Amino acid sequence: MALMRNILTISTIVLTGAMVSIAPIEQSMAAETLTRTELCGKLQQQVQHAMTEHAEAKRAAKAKALQKTGTRFCASNKQAQGIRSYAQALKLLGVQPVDD
Protein backbone atom coordinates (compact mmCIF):
# COMPACT_ATOMS: atom_id res chain seq x y z
CA MET A 1 0.00 0.00 0.00
CA ALA A 2 2.78 2.42 0.91
CA LEU A 3 4.70 1.40 -2.20
CA MET A 4 1.72 2.32 -4.42
CA ARG A 5 1.38 5.68 -2.67
CA ASN A 6 5.10 6.39 -3.20
CA ILE A 7 4.90 5.45 -6.87
CA LEU A 8 1.85 7.65 -7.34
CA THR A 9 3.53 10.56 -5.56
CA ILE A 10 6.71 10.24 -7.63
CA SER A 11 4.70 10.00 -10.86
CA THR A 12 2.77 13.14 -9.94
CA ILE A 13 5.98 15.05 -9.19
CA VAL A 14 7.58 13.97 -12.48
CA LEU A 15 4.53 14.90 -14.54
CA THR A 16 4.18 18.25 -12.80
CA GLY A 17 7.84 19.00 -13.47
CA ALA A 18 7.45 18.10 -17.13
CA MET A 19 4.41 20.36 -17.50
CA VAL A 20 6.18 23.27 -15.82
CA SER A 21 9.22 22.93 -18.08
CA ILE A 22 7.12 22.77 -21.27
CA ALA A 23 4.93 25.82 -20.53
CA PRO A 24 7.62 28.47 -21.25
CA ILE A 25 8.46 26.80 -24.57
CA GLU A 26 4.83 26.96 -25.69
CA GLN A 27 4.54 30.59 -24.61
CA SER A 28 7.69 31.62 -26.47
CA MET A 29 6.54 29.84 -29.63
CA ALA A 30 3.17 31.61 -29.44
CA ALA A 31 4.87 34.97 -28.98
CA GLU A 32 6.94 34.44 -32.14
CA THR A 33 4.00 33.57 -34.37
CA LEU A 34 2.77 36.52 -36.41
CA THR A 35 -0.84 37.07 -37.32
CA ARG A 36 -1.70 37.39 -40.98
CA THR A 37 -2.27 41.12 -40.50
CA GLU A 38 1.19 41.52 -38.94
CA LEU A 39 2.75 39.46 -41.71
CA CYS A 40 1.02 41.66 -44.32
CA GLY A 41 2.61 44.71 -42.75
CA LYS A 42 6.03 43.11 -42.52
CA LEU A 43 5.96 41.90 -46.12
CA GLN A 44 4.66 45.26 -47.32
CA GLN A 45 7.70 46.95 -45.78
CA GLN A 46 10.02 44.32 -47.23
CA VAL A 47 8.55 44.74 -50.72
CA GLN A 48 8.81 48.53 -50.47
CA HIS A 49 12.48 48.25 -49.49
CA ALA A 50 13.15 45.69 -52.24
CA MET A 51 11.49 47.93 -54.83
CA THR A 52 13.89 50.77 -54.01
CA GLU A 53 16.89 48.43 -54.02
CA HIS A 54 15.95 46.59 -57.23
CA ALA A 55 14.12 49.30 -59.19
CA GLU A 56 16.14 48.48 -62.31
CA ALA A 57 15.28 44.76 -62.28
CA LYS A 58 13.72 43.29 -65.42
CA ARG A 59 10.57 42.33 -63.57
CA ALA A 60 10.23 45.48 -61.46
CA ALA A 61 7.03 46.57 -63.22
CA LYS A 62 5.36 43.20 -62.58
CA ALA A 63 6.58 43.28 -58.97
CA LYS A 64 5.11 46.77 -58.54
CA ALA A 65 1.74 45.54 -59.83
CA LEU A 66 1.86 42.60 -57.39
CA GLN A 67 2.74 45.01 -54.58
CA LYS A 68 -0.37 47.08 -55.32
CA THR A 69 -2.47 43.92 -55.48
CA GLY A 70 -1.06 42.77 -52.14
CA THR A 71 -1.82 46.13 -50.55
CA ARG A 72 -5.43 45.99 -51.77
CA PHE A 73 -5.91 42.43 -50.53
CA CYS A 74 -4.43 43.14 -47.09
CA ALA A 75 -6.53 46.30 -46.73
CA SER A 76 -9.72 44.41 -47.57
CA ASN A 77 -9.18 41.62 -44.99
CA LYS A 78 -7.92 39.11 -47.55
CA GLN A 79 -4.54 38.73 -45.91
CA ALA A 80 -3.75 35.27 -47.33
CA GLN A 81 -4.04 36.57 -50.89
CA GLY A 82 -2.08 39.70 -49.98
CA ILE A 83 0.72 37.65 -48.45
CA ARG A 84 0.92 35.53 -51.60
CA SER A 85 1.06 38.64 -53.79
CA TYR A 86 3.84 40.18 -51.71
CA ALA A 87 5.78 36.91 -51.74
CA GLN A 88 5.50 36.68 -55.54
CA ALA A 89 6.66 40.29 -55.91
CA LEU A 90 9.69 39.59 -53.73
CA LYS A 91 10.56 36.48 -55.69
CA LEU A 92 10.40 38.42 -58.95
CA LEU A 93 12.90 40.84 -57.46
CA GLY A 94 15.15 37.99 -56.31
CA VAL A 95 14.51 38.56 -52.60
CA GLN A 96 13.62 35.86 -50.08
CA PRO A 97 10.36 36.74 -48.25
CA VAL A 98 10.46 36.87 -44.46
CA ASP A 99 8.76 33.93 -42.84
CA ASP A 100 8.51 34.92 -39.20
PDB file of N, CA and C in Angstrom:
ATOM      1  N   MET A   1       0.825  -1.186   0.000  1.00  0.00           N
ATOM      2  CA  MET A   1       0.000   0.000   0.000  1.00  0.00           C
ATOM      3  C   MET A   1       0.874   1.257   0.000  1.00  0.00           C
ATOM      4  N   ALA A   2       1.875   1.273   0.836  1.00  0.00           N
ATOM      5  CA  ALA A   2       2.777   2.420   0.911  1.00  0.00           C
ATOM      6  C   ALA A   2       3.594   2.533  -0.372  1.00  0.00           C
ATOM      7  N   LEU A   3       3.944   1.402  -0.954  1.00  0.00           N
ATOM      8  CA  LEU A   3       4.698   1.404  -2.203  1.00  0.00           C
ATOM      9  C   LEU A   3       3.884   2.052  -3.320  1.00  0.00           C
ATOM     10  N   MET A   4       2.606   1.737  -3.407  1.00  0.00           N
ATOM     11  CA  MET A   4       1.723   2.316  -4.422  1.00  0.00           C
ATOM     12  C   MET A   4       1.600   3.824  -4.216  1.00  0.00           C
ATOM     13  N   ARG A   5       1.492   4.257  -2.976  1.00  0.00           N
ATOM     14  CA  ARG A   5       1.377   5.676  -2.670  1.00  0.00           C
ATOM     15  C   ARG A   5       2.663   6.404  -3.075  1.00  0.00           C
ATOM     16  N   ASN A   6       3.819   5.783  -2.823  1.00  0.00           N
ATOM     17  CA  ASN A   6       5.097   6.389  -3.195  1.00  0.00           C
ATOM     18  C   ASN A   6       5.239   6.490  -4.724  1.00  0.00           C
ATOM     19  N   ILE A   7       4.841   5.440  -5.407  1.00  0.00           N
ATOM     20  CA  ILE A   7       4.904   5.453  -6.868  1.00  0.00           C
ATOM     21  C   ILE A   7       3.983   6.531  -7.428  1.00  0.00           C
ATOM     22  N   LEU A   8       2.805   6.643  -6.893  1.00  0.00           N
ATOM     23  CA  LEU A   8       1.847   7.650  -7.335  1.00  0.00           C
ATOM     24  C   LEU A   8       2.376   9.058  -7.055  1.00  0.00           C
ATOM     25  N   THR A   9       2.966   9.255  -5.914  1.00  0.00           N
ATOM     26  CA  THR A   9       3.533  10.564  -5.561  1.00  0.00           C
ATOM     27  C   THR A   9       4.685  10.923  -6.490  1.00  0.00           C
ATOM     28  N   ILE A  10       5.574   9.989  -6.742  1.00  0.00           N
ATOM     29  CA  ILE A  10       6.712  10.238  -7.625  1.00  0.00           C
ATOM     30  C   ILE A  10       6.224  10.524  -9.046  1.00  0.00           C
ATOM     31  N   SER A  11       5.252   9.780  -9.516  1.00  0.00           N
ATOM     32  CA  SER A  11       4.703  10.005 -10.856  1.00  0.00           C
ATOM     33  C   SER A  11       4.095  11.397 -10.969  1.00  0.00           C
ATOM     34  N   THR A  12       3.381  11.809  -9.945  1.00  0.00           N
ATOM     35  CA  THR A  12       2.767  13.136  -9.938  1.00  0.00           C
ATOM     36  C   THR A  12       3.830  14.228  -9.982  1.00  0.00           C
ATOM     37  N   ILE A  13       4.891  14.059  -9.223  1.00  0.00           N
ATOM     38  CA  ILE A  13       5.976  15.047  -9.194  1.00  0.00           C
ATOM     39  C   ILE A  13       6.656  15.132 -10.564  1.00  0.00           C
ATOM     40  N   VAL A  14       6.927  13.993 -11.172  1.00  0.00           N
ATOM     41  CA  VAL A  14       7.583  13.971 -12.481  1.00  0.00           C
ATOM     42  C   VAL A  14       6.706  14.634 -13.535  1.00  0.00           C
ATOM     43  N   LEU A  15       5.427  14.303 -13.560  1.00  0.00           N
ATOM     44  CA  LEU A  15       4.526  14.901 -14.545  1.00  0.00           C
ATOM     45  C   LEU A  15       4.370  16.403 -14.334  1.00  0.00           C
ATOM     46  N   THR A  16       4.287  16.818 -13.094  1.00  0.00           N
ATOM     47  CA  THR A  16       4.180  18.253 -12.804  1.00  0.00           C
ATOM     48  C   THR A  16       5.438  18.983 -13.271  1.00  0.00           C
ATOM     49  N   GLY A  17       6.585  18.404 -13.028  1.00  0.00           N
ATOM     50  CA  GLY A  17       7.843  19.005 -13.473  1.00  0.00           C
ATOM     51  C   GLY A  17       7.910  19.112 -14.987  1.00  0.00           C
ATOM     52  N   ALA A  18       7.438  18.086 -15.671  1.00  0.00           N
ATOM     53  CA  ALA A  18       7.445  18.104 -17.132  1.00  0.00           C
ATOM     54  C   ALA A  18       6.518  19.198 -17.666  1.00  0.00           C
ATOM     55  N   MET A  19       5.360  19.348 -17.061  1.00  0.00           N
ATOM     56  CA  MET A  19       4.410  20.364 -17.501  1.00  0.00           C
ATOM     57  C   MET A  19       4.956  21.766 -17.260  1.00  0.00           C
ATOM     58  N   VAL A  20       5.617  21.965 -16.150  1.00  0.00           N
ATOM     59  CA  VAL A  20       6.176  23.274 -15.822  1.00  0.00           C
ATOM     60  C   VAL A  20       7.301  23.626 -16.789  1.00  0.00           C
ATOM     61  N   SER A  21       8.099  22.646 -17.177  1.00  0.00           N
ATOM     62  CA  SER A  21       9.218  22.929 -18.078  1.00  0.00           C
ATOM     63  C   SER A  21       8.763  23.155 -19.514  1.00  0.00           C
ATOM     64  N   ILE A  22       7.626  22.620 -19.920  1.00  0.00           N
ATOM     65  CA  ILE A  22       7.120  22.773 -21.274  1.00  0.00           C
ATOM     66  C   ILE A  22       6.371  24.089 -21.451  1.00  0.00           C
ATOM     67  N   ALA A  23       5.746  24.605 -20.427  1.00  0.00           N
ATOM     68  CA  ALA A  23       4.933  25.817 -20.527  1.00  0.00           C
ATOM     69  C   ALA A  23       5.694  27.003 -21.104  1.00  0.00           C
ATOM     70  N   PRO A  24       6.915  27.317 -20.663  1.00  0.00           N
ATOM     71  CA  PRO A  24       7.619  28.471 -21.255  1.00  0.00           C
ATOM     72  C   PRO A  24       7.928  28.284 -22.736  1.00  0.00           C
ATOM     73  N   ILE A  25       8.176  27.060 -23.157  1.00  0.00           N
ATOM     74  CA  ILE A  25       8.455  26.801 -24.569  1.00  0.00           C
ATOM     75  C   ILE A  25       7.226  27.116 -25.402  1.00  0.00           C
ATOM     76  N   GLU A  26       6.066  26.688 -24.956  1.00  0.00           N
ATOM     77  CA  GLU A  26       4.832  26.958 -25.691  1.00  0.00           C
ATOM     78  C   GLU A  26       4.545  28.450 -25.736  1.00  0.00           C
ATOM     79  N   GLN A  27       4.792  29.157 -24.642  1.00  0.00           N
ATOM     80  CA  GLN A  27       4.543  30.592 -24.614  1.00  0.00           C
ATOM     81  C   GLN A  27       5.487  31.325 -25.558  1.00  0.00           C
ATOM     82  N   SER A  28       6.752  30.934 -25.593  1.00  0.00           N
ATOM     83  CA  SER A  28       7.695  31.620 -26.469  1.00  0.00           C
ATOM     84  C   SER A  28       7.375  31.342 -27.929  1.00  0.00           C
ATOM     85  N   MET A  29       6.910  30.144 -28.251  1.00  0.00           N
ATOM     86  CA  MET A  29       6.535  29.837 -29.625  1.00  0.00           C
ATOM     87  C   MET A  29       5.321  30.656 -30.031  1.00  0.00           C
ATOM     88  N   ALA A  30       4.365  30.826 -29.124  1.00  0.00           N
ATOM     89  CA  ALA A  30       3.171  31.606 -29.435  1.00  0.00           C
ATOM     90  C   ALA A  30       3.520  33.070 -29.627  1.00  0.00           C
ATOM     91  N   ALA A  31       4.486  33.575 -28.871  1.00  0.00           N
ATOM     92  CA  ALA A  31       4.873  34.974 -28.984  1.00  0.00           C
ATOM     93  C   ALA A  31       5.572  35.248 -30.315  1.00  0.00           C
ATOM     94  N   GLU A  32       6.221  34.260 -30.897  1.00  0.00           N
ATOM     95  CA  GLU A  32       6.943  34.443 -32.143  1.00  0.00           C
ATOM     96  C   GLU A  32       6.045  34.341 -33.367  1.00  0.00           C
ATOM     97  N   THR A  33       4.891  33.767 -33.245  1.00  0.00           N
ATOM     98  CA  THR A  33       3.997  33.572 -34.374  1.00  0.00           C
ATOM     99  C   THR A  33       3.294  34.880 -34.708  1.00  0.00           C
ATOM    100  N   LEU A  34       3.412  35.290 -35.963  1.00  0.00           N
ATOM    101  CA  LEU A  34       2.770  36.518 -36.412  1.00  0.00           C
ATOM    102  C   LEU A  34       1.366  36.226 -36.910  1.00  0.00           C
ATOM    103  N   THR A  35       0.481  37.189 -36.718  1.00  0.00           N
ATOM    104  CA  THR A  35      -0.841  37.067 -37.315  1.00  0.00           C
ATOM    105  C   THR A  35      -0.712  37.397 -38.795  1.00  0.00           C
ATOM    106  N   ARG A  36      -1.733  37.088 -39.545  1.00  0.00           N
ATOM    107  CA  ARG A  36      -1.696  37.391 -40.982  1.00  0.00           C
ATOM    108  C   ARG A  36      -1.624  38.902 -41.216  1.00  0.00           C
ATOM    109  N   THR A  37      -2.301  39.665 -40.374  1.00  0.00           N
ATOM    110  CA  THR A  37      -2.267  41.117 -40.501  1.00  0.00           C
ATOM    111  C   THR A  37      -0.859  41.640 -40.257  1.00  0.00           C
ATOM    112  N   GLU A  38      -0.187  41.115 -39.233  1.00  0.00           N
ATOM    113  CA  GLU A  38       1.190  41.524 -38.942  1.00  0.00           C
ATOM    114  C   GLU A  38       2.126  41.122 -40.078  1.00  0.00           C
ATOM    115  N   LEU A  39       1.913  39.931 -40.609  1.00  0.00           N
ATOM    116  CA  LEU A  39       2.745  39.461 -41.711  1.00  0.00           C
ATOM    117  C   LEU A  39       2.532  40.315 -42.954  1.00  0.00           C
ATOM    118  N   CYS A  40       1.297  40.743 -43.195  1.00  0.00           N
ATOM    119  CA  CYS A  40       1.024  41.656 -44.317  1.00  0.00           C
ATOM    120  C   CYS A  40       1.858  42.921 -44.170  1.00  0.00           C
ATOM    121  N   GLY A  41       1.855  43.493 -42.990  1.00  0.00           N
ATOM    122  CA  GLY A  41       2.611  44.708 -42.755  1.00  0.00           C
ATOM    123  C   GLY A  41       4.108  44.511 -42.925  1.00  0.00           C
ATOM    124  N   LYS A  42       4.597  43.402 -42.422  1.00  0.00           N
ATOM    125  CA  LYS A  42       6.026  43.115 -42.518  1.00  0.00           C
ATOM    126  C   LYS A  42       6.448  42.901 -43.975  1.00  0.00           C
ATOM    127  N   LEU A  43       5.649  42.145 -44.711  1.00  0.00           N
ATOM    128  CA  LEU A  43       5.959  41.904 -46.119  1.00  0.00           C
ATOM    129  C   LEU A  43       5.808  43.173 -46.953  1.00  0.00           C
ATOM    130  N   GLN A  44       4.842  43.998 -46.608  1.00  0.00           N
ATOM    131  CA  GLN A  44       4.662  45.258 -47.323  1.00  0.00           C
ATOM    132  C   GLN A  44       5.920  46.115 -47.188  1.00  0.00           C
ATOM    133  N   GLN A  45       6.465  46.197 -45.991  1.00  0.00           N
ATOM    134  CA  GLN A  45       7.702  46.951 -45.779  1.00  0.00           C
ATOM    135  C   GLN A  45       8.864  46.332 -46.545  1.00  0.00           C
ATOM    136  N   GLN A  46       8.928  44.999 -46.539  1.00  0.00           N
ATOM    137  CA  GLN A  46      10.019  44.325 -47.234  1.00  0.00           C
ATOM    138  C   GLN A  46       9.928  44.554 -48.746  1.00  0.00           C
ATOM    139  N   VAL A  47       8.722  44.505 -49.289  1.00  0.00           N
ATOM    140  CA  VAL A  47       8.553  44.742 -50.724  1.00  0.00           C
ATOM    141  C   VAL A  47       8.925  46.187 -51.063  1.00  0.00           C
ATOM    142  N   GLN A  48       8.492  47.124 -50.225  1.00  0.00           N
ATOM    143  CA  GLN A  48       8.814  48.531 -50.474  1.00  0.00           C
ATOM    144  C   GLN A  48      10.328  48.738 -50.497  1.00  0.00           C
ATOM    145  N   HIS A  49      11.017  48.149 -49.547  1.00  0.00           N
ATOM    146  CA  HIS A  49      12.477  48.248 -49.493  1.00  0.00           C
ATOM    147  C   HIS A  49      13.102  47.580 -50.727  1.00  0.00           C
ATOM    148  N   ALA A  50      12.609  46.413 -51.086  1.00  0.00           N
ATOM    149  CA  ALA A  50      13.150  45.685 -52.237  1.00  0.00           C
ATOM    150  C   ALA A  50      12.917  46.462 -53.537  1.00  0.00           C
ATOM    151  N   MET A  51      11.781  47.154 -53.627  1.00  0.00           N
ATOM    152  CA  MET A  51      11.490  47.933 -54.829  1.00  0.00           C
ATOM    153  C   MET A  51      12.504  49.067 -54.987  1.00  0.00           C
ATOM    154  N   THR A  52      12.902  49.698 -53.898  1.00  0.00           N
ATOM    155  CA  THR A  52      13.886  50.773 -54.015  1.00  0.00           C
ATOM    156  C   THR A  52      15.276  50.221 -54.324  1.00  0.00           C
ATOM    157  N   GLU A  53      15.575  49.042 -53.788  1.00  0.00           N
ATOM    158  CA  GLU A  53      16.886  48.434 -54.018  1.00  0.00           C
ATOM    159  C   GLU A  53      17.017  47.820 -55.415  1.00  0.00           C
ATOM    160  N   HIS A  54      15.910  47.319 -55.954  1.00  0.00           N
ATOM    161  CA  HIS A  54      15.947  46.589 -57.234  1.00  0.00           C
ATOM    162  C   HIS A  54      15.051  47.250 -58.274  1.00  0.00           C
ATOM    163  N   ALA A  55      15.007  48.563 -58.279  1.00  0.00           N
ATOM    164  CA  ALA A  55      14.123  49.296 -59.190  1.00  0.00           C
ATOM    165  C   ALA A  55      14.467  49.049 -60.659  1.00  0.00           C
ATOM    166  N   GLU A  56      15.701  48.697 -60.931  1.00  0.00           N
ATOM    167  CA  GLU A  56      16.136  48.479 -62.308  1.00  0.00           C
ATOM    168  C   GLU A  56      15.987  47.021 -62.763  1.00  0.00           C
ATOM    169  N   ALA A  57      15.436  46.175 -61.929  1.00  0.00           N
ATOM    170  CA  ALA A  57      15.281  44.760 -62.279  1.00  0.00           C
ATOM    171  C   ALA A  57      14.332  44.609 -63.468  1.00  0.00           C
ATOM    172  N   LYS A  58      14.552  43.543 -64.229  1.00  0.00           N
ATOM    173  CA  LYS A  58      13.724  43.285 -65.419  1.00  0.00           C
ATOM    174  C   LYS A  58      12.245  43.188 -65.068  1.00  0.00           C
ATOM    175  N   ARG A  59      11.961  42.589 -63.945  1.00  0.00           N
ATOM    176  CA  ARG A  59      10.571  42.327 -63.568  1.00  0.00           C
ATOM    177  C   ARG A  59      10.041  43.329 -62.546  1.00  0.00           C
ATOM    178  N   ALA A  60      10.643  44.487 -62.450  1.00  0.00           N
ATOM    179  CA  ALA A  60      10.234  45.484 -61.455  1.00  0.00           C
ATOM    180  C   ALA A  60       8.800  45.960 -61.675  1.00  0.00           C
ATOM    181  N   ALA A  61       8.386  46.106 -62.931  1.00  0.00           N
ATOM    182  CA  ALA A  61       7.026  46.566 -63.222  1.00  0.00           C
ATOM    183  C   ALA A  61       5.994  45.538 -62.757  1.00  0.00           C
ATOM    184  N   LYS A  62       6.275  44.272 -63.020  1.00  0.00           N
ATOM    185  CA  LYS A  62       5.360  43.205 -62.576  1.00  0.00           C
ATOM    186  C   LYS A  62       5.336  43.129 -61.054  1.00  0.00           C
ATOM    187  N   ALA A  63       6.507  43.298 -60.425  1.00  0.00           N
ATOM    188  CA  ALA A  63       6.579  43.278 -58.966  1.00  0.00           C
ATOM    189  C   ALA A  63       5.797  44.441 -58.367  1.00  0.00           C
ATOM    190  N   LYS A  64       5.857  45.598 -58.999  1.00  0.00           N
ATOM    191  CA  LYS A  64       5.114  46.771 -58.535  1.00  0.00           C
ATOM    192  C   LYS A  64       3.613  46.513 -58.610  1.00  0.00           C
ATOM    193  N   ALA A  65       3.165  45.876 -59.692  1.00  0.00           N
ATOM    194  CA  ALA A  65       1.744  45.536 -59.829  1.00  0.00           C
ATOM    195  C   ALA A  65       1.320  44.548 -58.743  1.00  0.00           C
ATOM    196  N   LEU A  66       2.176  43.572 -58.450  1.00  0.00           N
ATOM    197  CA  LEU A  66       1.864  42.602 -57.389  1.00  0.00           C
ATOM    198  C   LEU A  66       1.864  43.271 -56.014  1.00  0.00           C
ATOM    199  N   GLN A  67       2.721  44.271 -55.844  1.00  0.00           N
ATOM    200  CA  GLN A  67       2.743  45.014 -54.584  1.00  0.00           C
ATOM    201  C   GLN A  67       1.413  45.732 -54.380  1.00  0.00           C
ATOM    202  N   LYS A  68       0.916  46.377 -55.416  1.00  0.00           N
ATOM    203  CA  LYS A  68      -0.369  47.078 -55.317  1.00  0.00           C
ATOM    204  C   LYS A  68      -1.502  46.096 -55.037  1.00  0.00           C
ATOM    205  N   THR A  69      -1.454  44.946 -55.708  1.00  0.00           N
ATOM    206  CA  THR A  69      -2.469  43.918 -55.477  1.00  0.00           C
ATOM    207  C   THR A  69      -2.422  43.440 -54.031  1.00  0.00           C
ATOM    208  N   GLY A  70      -1.217  43.200 -53.521  1.00  0.00           N
ATOM    209  CA  GLY A  70      -1.065  42.767 -52.140  1.00  0.00           C
ATOM    210  C   GLY A  70      -1.592  43.788 -51.160  1.00  0.00           C
ATOM    211  N   THR A  71      -1.332  45.055 -51.427  1.00  0.00           N
ATOM    212  CA  THR A  71      -1.824  46.128 -50.552  1.00  0.00           C
ATOM    213  C   THR A  71      -3.348  46.149 -50.530  1.00  0.00           C
ATOM    214  N   ARG A  72      -3.966  46.013 -51.705  1.00  0.00           N
ATOM    215  CA  ARG A  72      -5.435  45.993 -51.765  1.00  0.00           C
ATOM    216  C   ARG A  72      -6.005  44.799 -51.015  1.00  0.00           C
ATOM    217  N   PHE A  73      -5.407  43.622 -51.221  1.00  0.00           N
ATOM    218  CA  PHE A  73      -5.910  42.428 -50.528  1.00  0.00           C
ATOM    219  C   PHE A  73      -5.786  42.581 -49.011  1.00  0.00           C
ATOM    220  N   CYS A  74      -4.630  43.010 -48.544  1.00  0.00           N
ATOM    221  CA  CYS A  74      -4.427  43.139 -47.094  1.00  0.00           C
ATOM    222  C   CYS A  74      -5.374  44.178 -46.495  1.00  0.00           C
ATOM    223  N   ALA A  75      -5.633  45.250 -47.224  1.00  0.00           N
ATOM    224  CA  ALA A  75      -6.525  46.298 -46.734  1.00  0.00           C
ATOM    225  C   ALA A  75      -7.985  45.849 -46.696  1.00  0.00           C
ATOM    226  N   SER A  76      -8.333  44.873 -47.526  1.00  0.00           N
ATOM    227  CA  SER A  76      -9.725  44.408 -47.566  1.00  0.00           C
ATOM    228  C   SER A  76      -9.905  43.069 -46.850  1.00  0.00           C
ATOM    229  N   ASN A  77      -9.085  42.818 -45.838  1.00  0.00           N
ATOM    230  CA  ASN A  77      -9.183  41.615 -44.995  1.00  0.00           C
ATOM    231  C   ASN A  77      -9.040  40.311 -45.770  1.00  0.00           C
ATOM    232  N   LYS A  78      -8.246  40.323 -46.795  1.00  0.00           N
ATOM    233  CA  LYS A  78      -7.925  39.113 -47.554  1.00  0.00           C
ATOM    234  C   LYS A  78      -6.411  38.913 -47.456  1.00  0.00           C
ATOM    235  N   GLN A  79      -5.967  38.761 -46.189  1.00  0.00           N
ATOM    236  CA  GLN A  79      -4.537  38.729 -45.914  1.00  0.00           C
ATOM    237  C   GLN A  79      -3.812  37.578 -46.600  1.00  0.00           C
ATOM    238  N   ALA A  80      -4.425  36.422 -46.707  1.00  0.00           N
ATOM    239  CA  ALA A  80      -3.748  35.274 -47.328  1.00  0.00           C
ATOM    240  C   ALA A  80      -3.381  35.590 -48.781  1.00  0.00           C
ATOM    241  N   GLN A  81      -4.320  36.200 -49.511  1.00  0.00           N
ATOM    242  CA  GLN A  81      -4.041  36.568 -50.892  1.00  0.00           C
ATOM    243  C   GLN A  81      -2.989  37.674 -50.957  1.00  0.00           C
ATOM    244  N   GLY A  82      -3.062  38.622 -50.021  1.00  0.00           N
ATOM    245  CA  GLY A  82      -2.076  39.696 -49.981  1.00  0.00           C
ATOM    246  C   GLY A  82      -0.681  39.183 -49.703  1.00  0.00           C
ATOM    247  N   ILE A  83      -0.576  38.251 -48.781  1.00  0.00           N
ATOM    248  CA  ILE A  83       0.720  37.648 -48.445  1.00  0.00           C
ATOM    249  C   ILE A  83       1.300  36.941 -49.664  1.00  0.00           C
ATOM    250  N   ARG A  84       0.452  36.214 -50.387  1.00  0.00           N
ATOM    251  CA  ARG A  84       0.923  35.527 -51.599  1.00  0.00           C
ATOM    252  C   ARG A  84       1.390  36.530 -52.656  1.00  0.00           C
ATOM    253  N   SER A  85       0.660  37.621 -52.812  1.00  0.00           N
ATOM    254  CA  SER A  85       1.056  38.637 -53.793  1.00  0.00           C
ATOM    255  C   SER A  85       2.397  39.262 -53.425  1.00  0.00           C
ATOM    256  N   TYR A  86       2.559  39.608 -52.159  1.00  0.00           N
ATOM    257  CA  TYR A  86       3.837  40.176 -51.712  1.00  0.00           C
ATOM    258  C   TYR A  86       4.980  39.182 -51.917  1.00  0.00           C
ATOM    259  N   ALA A  87       4.738  37.925 -51.584  1.00  0.00           N
ATOM    260  CA  ALA A  87       5.781  36.905 -51.738  1.00  0.00           C
ATOM    261  C   ALA A  87       6.174  36.752 -53.206  1.00  0.00           C
ATOM    262  N   GLN A  88       5.193  36.775 -54.108  1.00  0.00           N
ATOM    263  CA  GLN A  88       5.497  36.677 -55.540  1.00  0.00           C
ATOM    264  C   GLN A  88       6.298  37.888 -56.012  1.00  0.00           C
ATOM    265  N   ALA A  89       5.931  39.070 -55.527  1.00  0.00           N
ATOM    266  CA  ALA A  89       6.662  40.287 -55.908  1.00  0.00           C
ATOM    267  C   ALA A  89       8.117  40.188 -55.453  1.00  0.00           C
ATOM    268  N   LEU A  90       8.328  39.727 -54.234  1.00  0.00           N
ATOM    269  CA  LEU A  90       9.693  39.594 -53.727  1.00  0.00           C
ATOM    270  C   LEU A  90      10.492  38.586 -54.538  1.00  0.00           C
ATOM    271  N   LYS A  91       9.871  37.492 -54.898  1.00  0.00           N
ATOM    272  CA  LYS A  91      10.564  36.480 -55.689  1.00  0.00           C
ATOM    273  C   LYS A  91      10.941  37.008 -57.064  1.00  0.00           C
ATOM    274  N   LEU A  92      10.072  37.817 -57.653  1.00  0.00           N
ATOM    275  CA  LEU A  92      10.396  38.422 -58.948  1.00  0.00           C
ATOM    276  C   LEU A  92      11.615  39.342 -58.848  1.00  0.00           C
ATOM    277  N   LEU A  93      11.774  39.942 -57.675  1.00  0.00           N
ATOM    278  CA  LEU A  93      12.899  40.843 -57.455  1.00  0.00           C
ATOM    279  C   LEU A  93      14.140  40.100 -56.960  1.00  0.00           C
ATOM    280  N   GLY A  94      14.010  38.792 -56.764  1.00  0.00           N
ATOM    281  CA  GLY A  94      15.150  37.987 -56.313  1.00  0.00           C
ATOM    282  C   GLY A  94      15.415  38.095 -54.832  1.00  0.00           C
ATOM    283  N   VAL A  95      14.379  38.400 -54.045  1.00  0.00           N
ATOM    284  CA  VAL A  95      14.511  38.563 -52.600  1.00  0.00           C
ATOM    285  C   VAL A  95      13.719  37.469 -51.908  1.00  0.00           C
ATOM    286  N   GLN A  96      14.295  36.905 -50.849  1.00  0.00           N
ATOM    287  CA  GLN A  96      13.620  35.858 -50.077  1.00  0.00           C
ATOM    288  C   GLN A  96      12.635  36.520 -49.114  1.00  0.00           C
ATOM    289  N   PRO A  97      11.338  36.169 -49.184  1.00  0.00           N
ATOM    290  CA  PRO A  97      10.355  36.742 -48.252  1.00  0.00           C
ATOM    291  C   PRO A  97      10.654  36.331 -46.810  1.00  0.00           C
ATOM    292  N   VAL A  98      10.313  37.221 -45.875  1.00  0.00           N
ATOM    293  CA  VAL A  98      10.463  36.870 -44.463  1.00  0.00           C
ATOM    294  C   VAL A  98       9.413  35.817 -44.135  1.00  0.00           C
ATOM    295  N   ASP A  99       9.729  34.973 -43.194  1.00  0.00           N
ATOM    296  CA  ASP A  99       8.763  33.925 -42.842  1.00  0.00           C
ATOM    297  C   ASP A  99       8.449  33.915 -41.359  1.00  0.00           C
ATOM    298  N   ASP A 100       8.826  34.910 -40.632  1.00  0.00           N
ATOM    299  CA  ASP A 100       8.510  34.924 -39.201  1.00  0.00           C
ATOM    300  C   ASP A 100       7.566  36.026 -38.854  1.00  0.00           C
TER     301      ASP A 100
END
